[in-house]
Amino acid sequence: MQVQTQDKYTLTFWEKLYIPEILKGMKLTFGQMVKKKDTREYPEEKWVPPSSYRGAPVLVQEENGIERCVACGLCSRVCPALAIEVQAAETTDEKERYPELFEINMLRCIFCGFCEEVCPEEAIVMSPTYEMVFTKYEDAILDKEKLLTPVEQLRPRLEFLRAHR
Ligand code: SF4
Ligand code: SF4
């Protein structure tokens, strides 16, 4: 049986010199050295997320210090990770109901944003917070006091939601 062999490749004069290839390689290396860096020196240099970013869910606190939430429980029902617990109570305020207990278990949360999508009051939104460290299980269960965030800080996200709903 006859075995077929590949033709032998013959180097050109310039390929035999290697110098053009070395110069090409050096050009690529120096080009990378002066190129804009894609990496950052985190944590000294923080990343500021865009308003489309889904960070930790928080509760919106109005300028008068009251939460927007009316304790309807929709976010809790839609949460696929069963991370939200809401207990409603009555209030004499115009909204009639408020959450006397509102907790999010951040060890369960998968940042899906369903709670934000379903909320009829824009009372729970995905904040730009991405830095979370917990050393104890209890610390990861965020109560209302920890979740309440001034509406001013959440303005970019609220505007993003209005523009894309
Ligand atoms: S972002 Fe998703 S997983 Fe997290 S609390 Fe909201 S609905 Fe639950
Ligand atoms: S955050 Fe929104 S969806 Fe959840 S209980 Fe409050 S009002 Fe209802």
JSON list of C-alpha atoms and ligand atoms in Angstrom, two decimals:
[
{"chain": "A", "resi": 1, "resn": "MET", "atom": "CA", "xyz": [0.00, 0.00, 0.00]},
{"chain": "A", "resi": 2, "resn": "GLN", "atom": "CA", "xyz": [1.26, 3.46, -0.90]},
{"chain": "A", "resi": 3, "resn": "VAL", "atom": "CA", "xyz": [1.47, 6.01, 1.98]},
{"chain": "A", "resi": 4, "resn": "GLN", "atom": "CA", "xyz": [0.85, 9.63, 1.01]},
{"chain": "A", "resi": 5, "resn": "THR", "atom": "CA", "xyz": [3.12, 12.26, 2.57]},
{"chain": "A", "resi": 6, "resn": "GLN", "atom": "CA", "xyz": [2.61, 16.02, 2.71]},
{"chain": "A", "resi": 7, "resn": "ASP", "atom": "CA", "xyz": [4.80, 18.19, 0.52]},
{"chain": "A", "resi": 8, "resn": "LYS", "atom": "CA", "xyz": [7.64, 19.76, 2.44]},
{"chain": "A", "resi": 9, "resn": "TYR", "atom": "CA", "xyz": [7.13, 23.52, 3.00]},
{"chain": "A", "resi": 10, "resn": "THR", "atom": "CA", "xyz": [10.03, 25.59, 1.80]},
{"chain": "A", "resi": 11, "resn": "LEU", "atom": "CA", "xyz": [10.78, 28.81, 3.70]},
{"chain": "A", "resi": 12, "resn": "THR", "atom": "CA", "xyz": [11.15, 31.99, 1.71]},
{"chain": "A", "resi": 13, "resn": "PHE", "atom": "CA", "xyz": [14.27, 34.11, 1.99]},
{"chain": "A", "resi": 14, "resn": "TRP", "atom": "CA", "xyz": [12.62, 36.52, 4.52]},
{"chain": "A", "resi": 15, "resn": "GLU", "atom": "CA", "xyz": [11.19, 33.66, 6.56]},
{"chain": "A", "resi": 16, "resn": "LYS", "atom": "CA", "xyz": [14.65, 32.14, 6.80]},
{"chain": "A", "resi": 17, "resn": "LEU", "atom": "CA", "xyz": [15.93, 35.46, 8.22]},
{"chain": "A", "resi": 18, "resn": "TYR", "atom": "CA", "xyz": [13.23, 35.43, 11.02]},
{"chain": "A", "resi": 19, "resn": "ILE", "atom": "CA", "xyz": [13.77, 39.17, 11.53]},
{"chain": "A", "resi": 20, "resn": "PRO", "atom": "CA", "xyz": [10.44, 40.33, 9.98]},
{"chain": "A", "resi": 21, "resn": "GLU", "atom": "CA", "xyz": [8.55, 37.88, 12.24]},
{"chain": "A", "resi": 22, "resn": "ILE", "atom": "CA", "xyz": [10.47, 39.07, 15.31]},
{"chain": "A", "resi": 23, "resn": "LEU", "atom": "CA", "xyz": [9.65, 42.68, 14.42]},
{"chain": "A", "resi": 24, "resn": "LYS", "atom": "CA", "xyz": [5.99, 41.76, 13.96]},
{"chain": "A", "resi": 25, "resn": "GLY", "atom": "CA", "xyz": [5.95, 40.14, 17.41]},
{"chain": "A", "resi": 26, "resn": "MET", "atom": "CA", "xyz": [7.64, 43.16, 19.01]},
{"chain": "A", "resi": 27, "resn": "LYS", "atom": "CA", "xyz": [5.15, 45.52, 17.35]},
{"chain": "A", "resi": 28, "resn": "LEU", "atom": "CA", "xyz": [2.29, 43.50, 18.85]},
{"chain": "A", "resi": 29, "resn": "THR", "atom": "CA", "xyz": [3.91, 43.49, 22.32]},
{"chain": "A", "resi": 30, "resn": "PHE", "atom": "CA", "xyz": [4.62, 47.24, 22.37]},
{"chain": "A", "resi": 31, "resn": "GLY", "atom": "CA", "xyz": [1.15, 47.92, 20.98]},
{"chain": "A", "resi": 32, "resn": "GLN", "atom": "CA", "xyz": [-0.37, 46.09, 23.98]},
{"chain": "A", "resi": 33, "resn": "MET", "atom": "CA", "xyz": [1.85, 48.07, 26.39]},
{"chain": "A", "resi": 34, "resn": "VAL", "atom": "CA", "xyz": [0.46, 51.44, 25.31]},
{"chain": "A", "resi": 35, "resn": "LYS", "atom": "CA", "xyz": [-3.13, 50.25, 24.77]},
{"chain": "A", "resi": 36, "resn": "LYS", "atom": "CA", "xyz": [-5.89, 51.38, 27.16]},
{"chain": "A", "resi": 37, "resn": "LYS", "atom": "CA", "xyz": [-6.09, 48.88, 30.04]},
{"chain": "A", "resi": 38, "resn": "ASP", "atom": "CA", "xyz": [-9.21, 46.76, 30.48]},
{"chain": "A", "resi": 39, "resn": "THR", "atom": "CA", "xyz": [-8.31, 45.81, 34.05]},
{"chain": "A", "resi": 40, "resn": "ARG", "atom": "CA", "xyz": [-8.67, 47.99, 37.15]},
{"chain": "A", "resi": 41, "resn": "GLU", "atom": "CA", "xyz": [-6.95, 48.04, 40.52]},
{"chain": "A", "resi": 42, "resn": "TYR", "atom": "CA", "xyz": [-9.92, 46.87, 42.56]},
{"chain": "A", "resi": 43, "resn": "PRO", "atom": "CA", "xyz": [-10.72, 47.48, 45.40]},
{"chain": "A", "resi": 44, "resn": "GLU", "atom": "CA", "xyz": [-8.79, 50.78, 45.40]},
{"chain": "A", "resi": 45, "resn": "GLU", "atom": "CA", "xyz": [-10.36, 51.65, 42.06]},
{"chain": "A", "resi": 46, "resn": "LYS", "atom": "CA", "xyz": [-14.10, 50.99, 42.32]},
{"chain": "A", "resi": 47, "resn": "TRP", "atom": "CA", "xyz": [-16.36, 50.11, 39.45]},
{"chain": "A", "resi": 48, "resn": "VAL", "atom": "CA", "xyz": [-19.43, 52.31, 39.11]},
{"chain": "A", "resi": 49, "resn": "PRO", "atom": "CA", "xyz": [-22.19, 50.17, 37.61]},
{"chain": "A", "resi": 50, "resn": "PRO", "atom": "CA", "xyz": [-24.56, 51.56, 34.96]},
{"chain": "A", "resi": 51, "resn": "SER", "atom": "CA", "xyz": [-28.24, 52.06, 35.86]},
{"chain": "A", "resi": 52, "resn": "SER", "atom": "CA", "xyz": [-29.08, 48.80, 34.03]},
{"chain": "A", "resi": 53, "resn": "TYR", "atom": "CA", "xyz": [-27.06, 46.83, 36.58]},
{"chain": "A", "resi": 54, "resn": "ARG", "atom": "CA", "xyz": [-28.94, 44.54, 38.99]},
{"chain": "A", "resi": 55, "resn": "GLY", "atom": "CA", "xyz": [-27.20, 44.73, 42.35]},
{"chain": "A", "resi": 56, "resn": "ALA", "atom": "CA", "xyz": [-28.67, 43.93, 45.75]},
{"chain": "A", "resi": 57, "resn": "PRO", "atom": "CA", "xyz": [-32.42, 44.59, 46.08]},
{"chain": "A", "resi": 58, "resn": "VAL", "atom": "CA", "xyz": [-33.33, 47.43, 48.46]},
{"chain": "A", "resi": 59, "resn": "LEU", "atom": "CA", "xyz": [-36.44, 49.22, 49.66]},
{"chain": "A", "resi": 60, "resn": "VAL", "atom": "CA", "xyz": [-37.15, 52.75, 48.48]},
{"chain": "A", "resi": 61, "resn": "GLN", "atom": "CA", "xyz": [-37.40, 55.31, 51.29]},
{"chain": "A", "resi": 62, "resn": "GLU", "atom": "CA", "xyz": [-39.31, 58.48, 50.44]},
{"chain": "A", "resi": 63, "resn": "GLU", "atom": "CA", "xyz": [-38.01, 61.94, 51.34]},
{"chain": "A", "resi": 64, "resn": "ASN", "atom": "CA", "xyz": [-40.30, 61.99, 54.41]},
{"chain": "A", "resi": 65, "resn": "GLY", "atom": "CA", "xyz": [-38.50, 58.88, 55.72]},
{"chain": "A", "resi": 66, "resn": "ILE", "atom": "CA", "xyz": [-41.42, 56.47, 55.07]},
{"chain": "A", "resi": 67, "resn": "GLU", "atom": "CA", "xyz": [-41.01, 53.34, 52.93]},
{"chain": "A", "resi": 68, "resn": "ARG", "atom": "CA", "xyz": [-42.97, 53.14, 49.68]},
{"chain": "A", "resi": 69, "resn": "CYS", "atom": "CA", "xyz": [-43.87, 49.52, 50.28]},
{"chain": "A", "resi": 70, "resn": "VAL", "atom": "CA", "xyz": [-47.55, 48.78, 50.95]},
{"chain": "A", "resi": 71, "resn": "ALA", "atom": "CA", "xyz": [-46.88, 45.20, 52.05]},
{"chain": "A", "resi": 72, "resn": "CYS", "atom": "CA", "xyz": [-48.89, 43.61, 49.23]},
{"chain": "A", "resi": 73, "resn": "GLY", "atom": "CA", "xyz": [-46.59, 40.58, 49.33]},
{"chain": "A", "resi": 74, "resn": "LEU", "atom": "CA", "xyz": [-46.24, 40.22, 45.54]},
{"chain": "A", "resi": 75, "resn": "CYS", "atom": "CA", "xyz": [-42.45, 40.35, 45.63]},
{"chain": "A", "resi": 76, "resn": "SER", "atom": "CA", "xyz": [-42.39, 37.61, 48.24]},
{"chain": "A", "resi": 77, "resn": "ARG", "atom": "CA", "xyz": [-44.70, 35.41, 46.17]},
{"chain": "A", "resi": 78, "resn": "VAL", "atom": "CA", "xyz": [-42.78, 35.87, 42.91]},
{"chain": "A", "resi": 79, "resn": "CYS", "atom": "CA", "xyz": [-39.31, 35.39, 44.40]},
{"chain": "A", "resi": 80, "resn": "PRO", "atom": "CA", "xyz": [-38.00, 32.07, 42.98]},
{"chain": "A", "resi": 81, "resn": "ALA", "atom": "CA", "xyz": [-35.47, 31.73, 45.79]},
{"chain": "A", "resi": 82, "resn": "LEU", "atom": "CA", "xyz": [-38.02, 32.31, 48.60]},
{"chain": "A", "resi": 83, "resn": "ALA", "atom": "CA", "xyz": [-35.70, 35.03, 49.88]},
{"chain": "A", "resi": 84, "resn": "ILE", "atom": "CA", "xyz": [-38.29, 37.64, 50.89]},
{"chain": "A", "resi": 85, "resn": "GLU", "atom": "CA", "xyz": [-40.46, 37.66, 53.98]},
{"chain": "A", "resi": 86, "resn": "VAL", "atom": "CA", "xyz": [-43.12, 40.35, 54.42]},
{"chain": "A", "resi": 87, "resn": "GLN", "atom": "CA", "xyz": [-45.56, 40.81, 57.26]},
{"chain": "A", "resi": 88, "resn": "ALA", "atom": "CA", "xyz": [-48.19, 43.50, 56.78]},
{"chain": "A", "resi": 89, "resn": "ALA", "atom": "CA", "xyz": [-49.73, 45.77, 59.38]},
{"chain": "A", "resi": 90, "resn": "GLU", "atom": "CA", "xyz": [-52.26, 48.57, 59.20]},
{"chain": "A", "resi": 91, "resn": "THR", "atom": "CA", "xyz": [-51.33, 52.23, 59.37]},
{"chain": "A", "resi": 92, "resn": "THR", "atom": "CA", "xyz": [-53.25, 55.48, 59.55]},
{"chain": "A", "resi": 93, "resn": "ASP", "atom": "CA", "xyz": [-51.18, 56.81, 56.64]},
{"chain": "A", "resi": 94, "resn": "GLU", "atom": "CA", "xyz": [-52.80, 57.24, 53.24]},
{"chain": "A", "resi": 95, "resn": "LYS", "atom": "CA", "xyz": [-51.38, 53.92, 52.02]},
{"chain": "A", "resi": 96, "resn": "GLU", "atom": "CA", "xyz": [-53.21, 52.04, 54.84]},
{"chain": "A", "resi": 97, "resn": "ARG", "atom": "CA", "xyz": [-50.77, 49.10, 55.00]},
{"chain": "A", "resi": 98, "resn": "TYR", "atom": "CA", "xyz": [-47.07, 48.97, 55.66]},
{"chain": "A", "resi": 99, "resn": "PRO", "atom": "CA", "xyz": [-44.57, 46.16, 56.23]},
{"chain": "A", "resi": 100, "resn": "GLU", "atom": "CA", "xyz": [-43.99, 45.79, 59.95]},
{"chain": "A", "resi": 101, "resn": "LEU", "atom": "CA", "xyz": [-41.47, 43.15, 58.95]},
{"chain": "A", "resi": 102, "resn": "PHE", "atom": "CA", "xyz": [-39.57, 43.03, 55.68]},
{"chain": "A", "resi": 103, "resn": "GLU", "atom": "CA", "xyz": [-36.55, 40.80, 55.31]},
{"chain": "A", "resi": 104, "resn": "ILE", "atom": "CA", "xyz": [-34.42, 39.61, 52.41]},
{"chain": "A", "resi": 105, "resn": "ASN", "atom": "CA", "xyz": [-32.11, 36.67, 52.87]},
{"chain": "A", "resi": 106, "resn": "MET", "atom": "CA", "xyz": [-29.12, 37.65, 50.75]},
{"chain": "A", "resi": 107, "resn": "LEU", "atom": "CA", "xyz": [-27.72, 34.12, 50.89]},
{"chain": "A", "resi": 108, "resn": "ARG", "atom": "CA", "xyz": [-30.74, 33.01, 48.89]},
{"chain": "A", "resi": 109, "resn": "CYS", "atom": "CA", "xyz": [-31.15, 35.98, 46.56]},
{"chain": "A", "resi": 110, "resn": "ILE", "atom": "CA", "xyz": [-30.08, 35.27, 42.99]},
{"chain": "A", "resi": 111, "resn": "PHE", "atom": "CA", "xyz": [-30.40, 38.90, 41.79]},
{"chain": "A", "resi": 112, "resn": "CYS", "atom": "CA", "xyz": [-33.06, 37.96, 39.25]},
{"chain": "A", "resi": 113, "resn": "GLY", "atom": "CA", "xyz": [-34.94, 41.24, 39.66]},
{"chain": "A", "resi": 114, "resn": "PHE", "atom": "CA", "xyz": [-38.41, 39.62, 39.66]},
{"chain": "A", "resi": 115, "resn": "CYS", "atom": "CA", "xyz": [-39.30, 41.42, 42.91]},
{"chain": "A", "resi": 116, "resn": "GLU", "atom": "CA", "xyz": [-38.52, 44.74, 41.27]},
{"chain": "A", "resi": 117, "resn": "GLU", "atom": "CA", "xyz": [-40.50, 43.87, 38.14]},
{"chain": "A", "resi": 118, "resn": "VAL", "atom": "CA", "xyz": [-43.62, 42.82, 39.97]},
{"chain": "A", "resi": 119, "resn": "CYS", "atom": "CA", "xyz": [-43.80, 45.61, 42.57]},
{"chain": "A", "resi": 120, "resn": "PRO", "atom": "CA", "xyz": [-46.76, 47.89, 41.80]},
{"chain": "A", "resi": 121, "resn": "GLU", "atom": "CA", "xyz": [-45.32, 50.77, 43.85]},
{"chain": "A", "resi": 122, "resn": "GLU", "atom": "CA", "xyz": [-41.70, 50.86, 42.62]},
{"chain": "A", "resi": 123, "resn": "ALA", "atom": "CA", "xyz": [-40.94, 50.19, 46.25]},
{"chain": "A", "resi": 124, "resn": "ILE", "atom": "CA", "xyz": [-38.23, 47.56, 45.80]},
{"chain": "A", "resi": 125, "resn": "VAL", "atom": "CA", "xyz": [-35.46, 48.12, 43.28]},
{"chain": "A", "resi": 126, "resn": "MET", "atom": "CA", "xyz": [-32.16, 46.59, 42.34]},
{"chain": "A", "resi": 127, "resn": "SER", "atom": "CA", "xyz": [-29.48, 48.91, 43.72]},
{"chain": "A", "resi": 128, "resn": "PRO", "atom": "CA", "xyz": [-25.95, 49.34, 42.33]},
{"chain": "A", "resi": 129, "resn": "THR", "atom": "CA", "xyz": [-24.51, 47.54, 45.40]},
{"chain": "A", "resi": 130, "resn": "TYR", "atom": "CA", "xyz": [-22.31, 44.60, 44.45]},
{"chain": "A", "resi": 131, "resn": "GLU", "atom": "CA", "xyz": [-20.00, 44.41, 47.46]},
{"chain": "A", "resi": 132, "resn": "MET", "atom": "CA", "xyz": [-21.47, 42.15, 50.11]},
{"chain": "A", "resi": 133, "resn": "VAL", "atom": "CA", "xyz": [-19.54, 40.18, 52.70]},
{"chain": "A", "resi": 134, "resn": "PHE", "atom": "CA", "xyz": [-21.18, 38.25, 55.52]},
{"chain": "A", "resi": 135, "resn": "THR", "atom": "CA", "xyz": [-19.31, 36.40, 58.22]},
{"chain": "A", "resi": 136, "resn": "LYS", "atom": "CA", "xyz": [-22.44, 35.12, 59.99]},
{"chain": "A", "resi": 137, "resn": "TYR", "atom": "CA", "xyz": [-25.71, 33.71, 58.62]},
{"chain": "A", "resi": 138, "resn": "GLU", "atom": "CA", "xyz": [-27.77, 36.26, 60.59]},
{"chain": "A", "resi": 139, "resn": "ASP", "atom": "CA", "xyz": [-25.85, 39.16, 59.01]},
{"chain": "A", "resi": 140, "resn": "ALA", "atom": "CA", "xyz": [-27.04, 38.06, 55.58]},
{"chain": "A", "resi": 141, "resn": "ILE", "atom": "CA", "xyz": [-30.70, 38.48, 56.52]},
{"chain": "A", "resi": 142, "resn": "LEU", "atom": "CA", "xyz": [-31.30, 42.16, 55.85]},
{"chain": "A", "resi": 143, "resn": "ASP", "atom": "CA", "xyz": [-34.18, 43.75, 57.74]},
{"chain": "A", "resi": 144, "resn": "LYS", "atom": "CA", "xyz": [-36.18, 46.82, 56.81]},
{"chain": "A", "resi": 145, "resn": "GLU", "atom": "CA", "xyz": [-33.77, 49.23, 58.49]},
{"chain": "A", "resi": 146, "resn": "LYS", "atom": "CA", "xyz": [-30.86, 47.86, 56.48]},
{"chain": "A", "resi": 147, "resn": "LEU", "atom": "CA", "xyz": [-32.84, 47.70, 53.25]},
{"chain": "A", "resi": 148, "resn": "LEU", "atom": "CA", "xyz": [-34.30, 51.20, 53.33]},
{"chain": "A", "resi": 149, "resn": "THR", "atom": "CA", "xyz": [-32.37, 53.42, 50.92]},
{"chain": "A", "resi": 150, "resn": "PRO", "atom": "CA", "xyz": [-33.12, 57.12, 50.24]},
{"chain": "A", "resi": 151, "resn": "VAL", "atom": "CA", "xyz": [-34.96, 57.59, 46.94]},
{"chain": "A", "resi": 152, "resn": "GLU", "atom": "CA", "xyz": [-32.33, 60.12, 45.80]},
{"chain": "A", "resi": 153, "resn": "GLN", "atom": "CA", "xyz": [-29.66, 57.39, 45.73]},
{"chain": "A", "resi": 154, "resn": "LEU", "atom": "CA", "xyz": [-31.92, 55.17, 43.61]},
{"chain": "A", "resi": 155, "resn": "ARG", "atom": "CA", "xyz": [-33.01, 57.84, 41.13]},
{"chain": "A", "resi": 156, "resn": "PRO", "atom": "CA", "xyz": [-30.88, 56.51, 38.18]},
{"chain": "A", "resi": 157, "resn": "ARG", "atom": "CA", "xyz": [-32.34, 53.00, 38.54]},
{"chain": "A", "resi": 158, "resn": "LEU", "atom": "CA", "xyz": [-35.92, 54.31, 38.88]},
{"chain": "A", "resi": 159, "resn": "GLU", "atom": "CA", "xyz": [-35.48, 56.41, 35.75]},
{"chain": "A", "resi": 160, "resn": "PHE", "atom": "CA", "xyz": [-34.01, 53.41, 33.91]},
{"chain": "A", "resi": 161, "resn": "LEU", "atom": "CA", "xyz": [-37.04, 51.30, 34.88]},
{"chain": "A", "resi": 162, "resn": "ARG", "atom": "CA", "xyz": [-39.49, 53.95, 33.71]},
{"chain": "A", "resi": 163, "resn": "ALA", "atom": "CA", "xyz": [-37.68, 54.25, 30.39]},
{"chain": "A", "resi": 164, "resn": "HIS", "atom": "CA", "xyz": [-37.64, 50.50, 29.72]},
{"chain": "A", "resi": 165, "resn": "ARG", "atom": "CA", "xyz": [-40.94, 49.23, 31.04]},
{"chain": "B", "resi": 1, "resn": "SF4", "atom": "S1", "xyz": [-33.80, 39.61, 43.13]},
{"chain": "B", "resi": 1, "resn": "SF4", "atom": "FE1", "xyz": [-34.92, 37.68, 42.72]},
{"chain": "B", "resi": 1, "resn": "SF4", "atom": "S2", "xyz": [-34.10, 36.23, 44.19]},
{"chain": "B", "resi": 1, "resn": "SF4", "atom": "FE2", "xyz": [-33.50, 38.27, 44.91]},
{"chain": "B", "resi": 1, "resn": "SF4", "atom": "S3", "xyz": [-35.10, 38.86, 46.33]},
{"chain": "B", "resi": 1, "resn": "SF4", "atom": "FE3", "xyz": [-35.70, 39.66, 44.32]},
{"chain": "B", "resi": 1, "resn": "SF4", "atom": "S4", "xyz": [-37.02, 38.06, 43.43]},
{"chain": "B", "resi": 1, "resn": "SF4", "atom": "FE4", "xyz": [-35.90, 37.14, 45.14]},
{"chain": "B", "resi": 2, "resn": "SF4", "atom": "S1", "xyz": [-41.96, 45.79, 47.95]},
{"chain": "B", "resi": 2, "resn": "SF4", "atom": "FE1", "xyz": [-43.60, 46.13, 46.44]},
{"chain": "B", "resi": 2, "resn": "SF4", "atom": "S2", "xyz": [-44.27, 44.06, 45.87]},
{"chain": "B", "resi": 2, "resn": "SF4", "atom": "FE2", "xyz": [-43.09, 43.86, 47.77]},
{"chain": "B", "resi": 2, "resn": "SF4", "atom": "S3", "xyz": [-44.63, 43.92, 49.38]},
{"chain": "B", "resi": 2, "resn": "SF4", "atom": "FE3", "xyz": [-43.85, 46.01, 49.10]},
{"chain": "B", "resi": 2, "resn": "SF4", "atom": "S4", "xyz": [-45.27, 46.97, 47.65]},
{"chain": "B", "resi": 2, "resn": "SF4", "atom": "FE4", "xyz": [-45.61, 44.74, 47.51]}
]
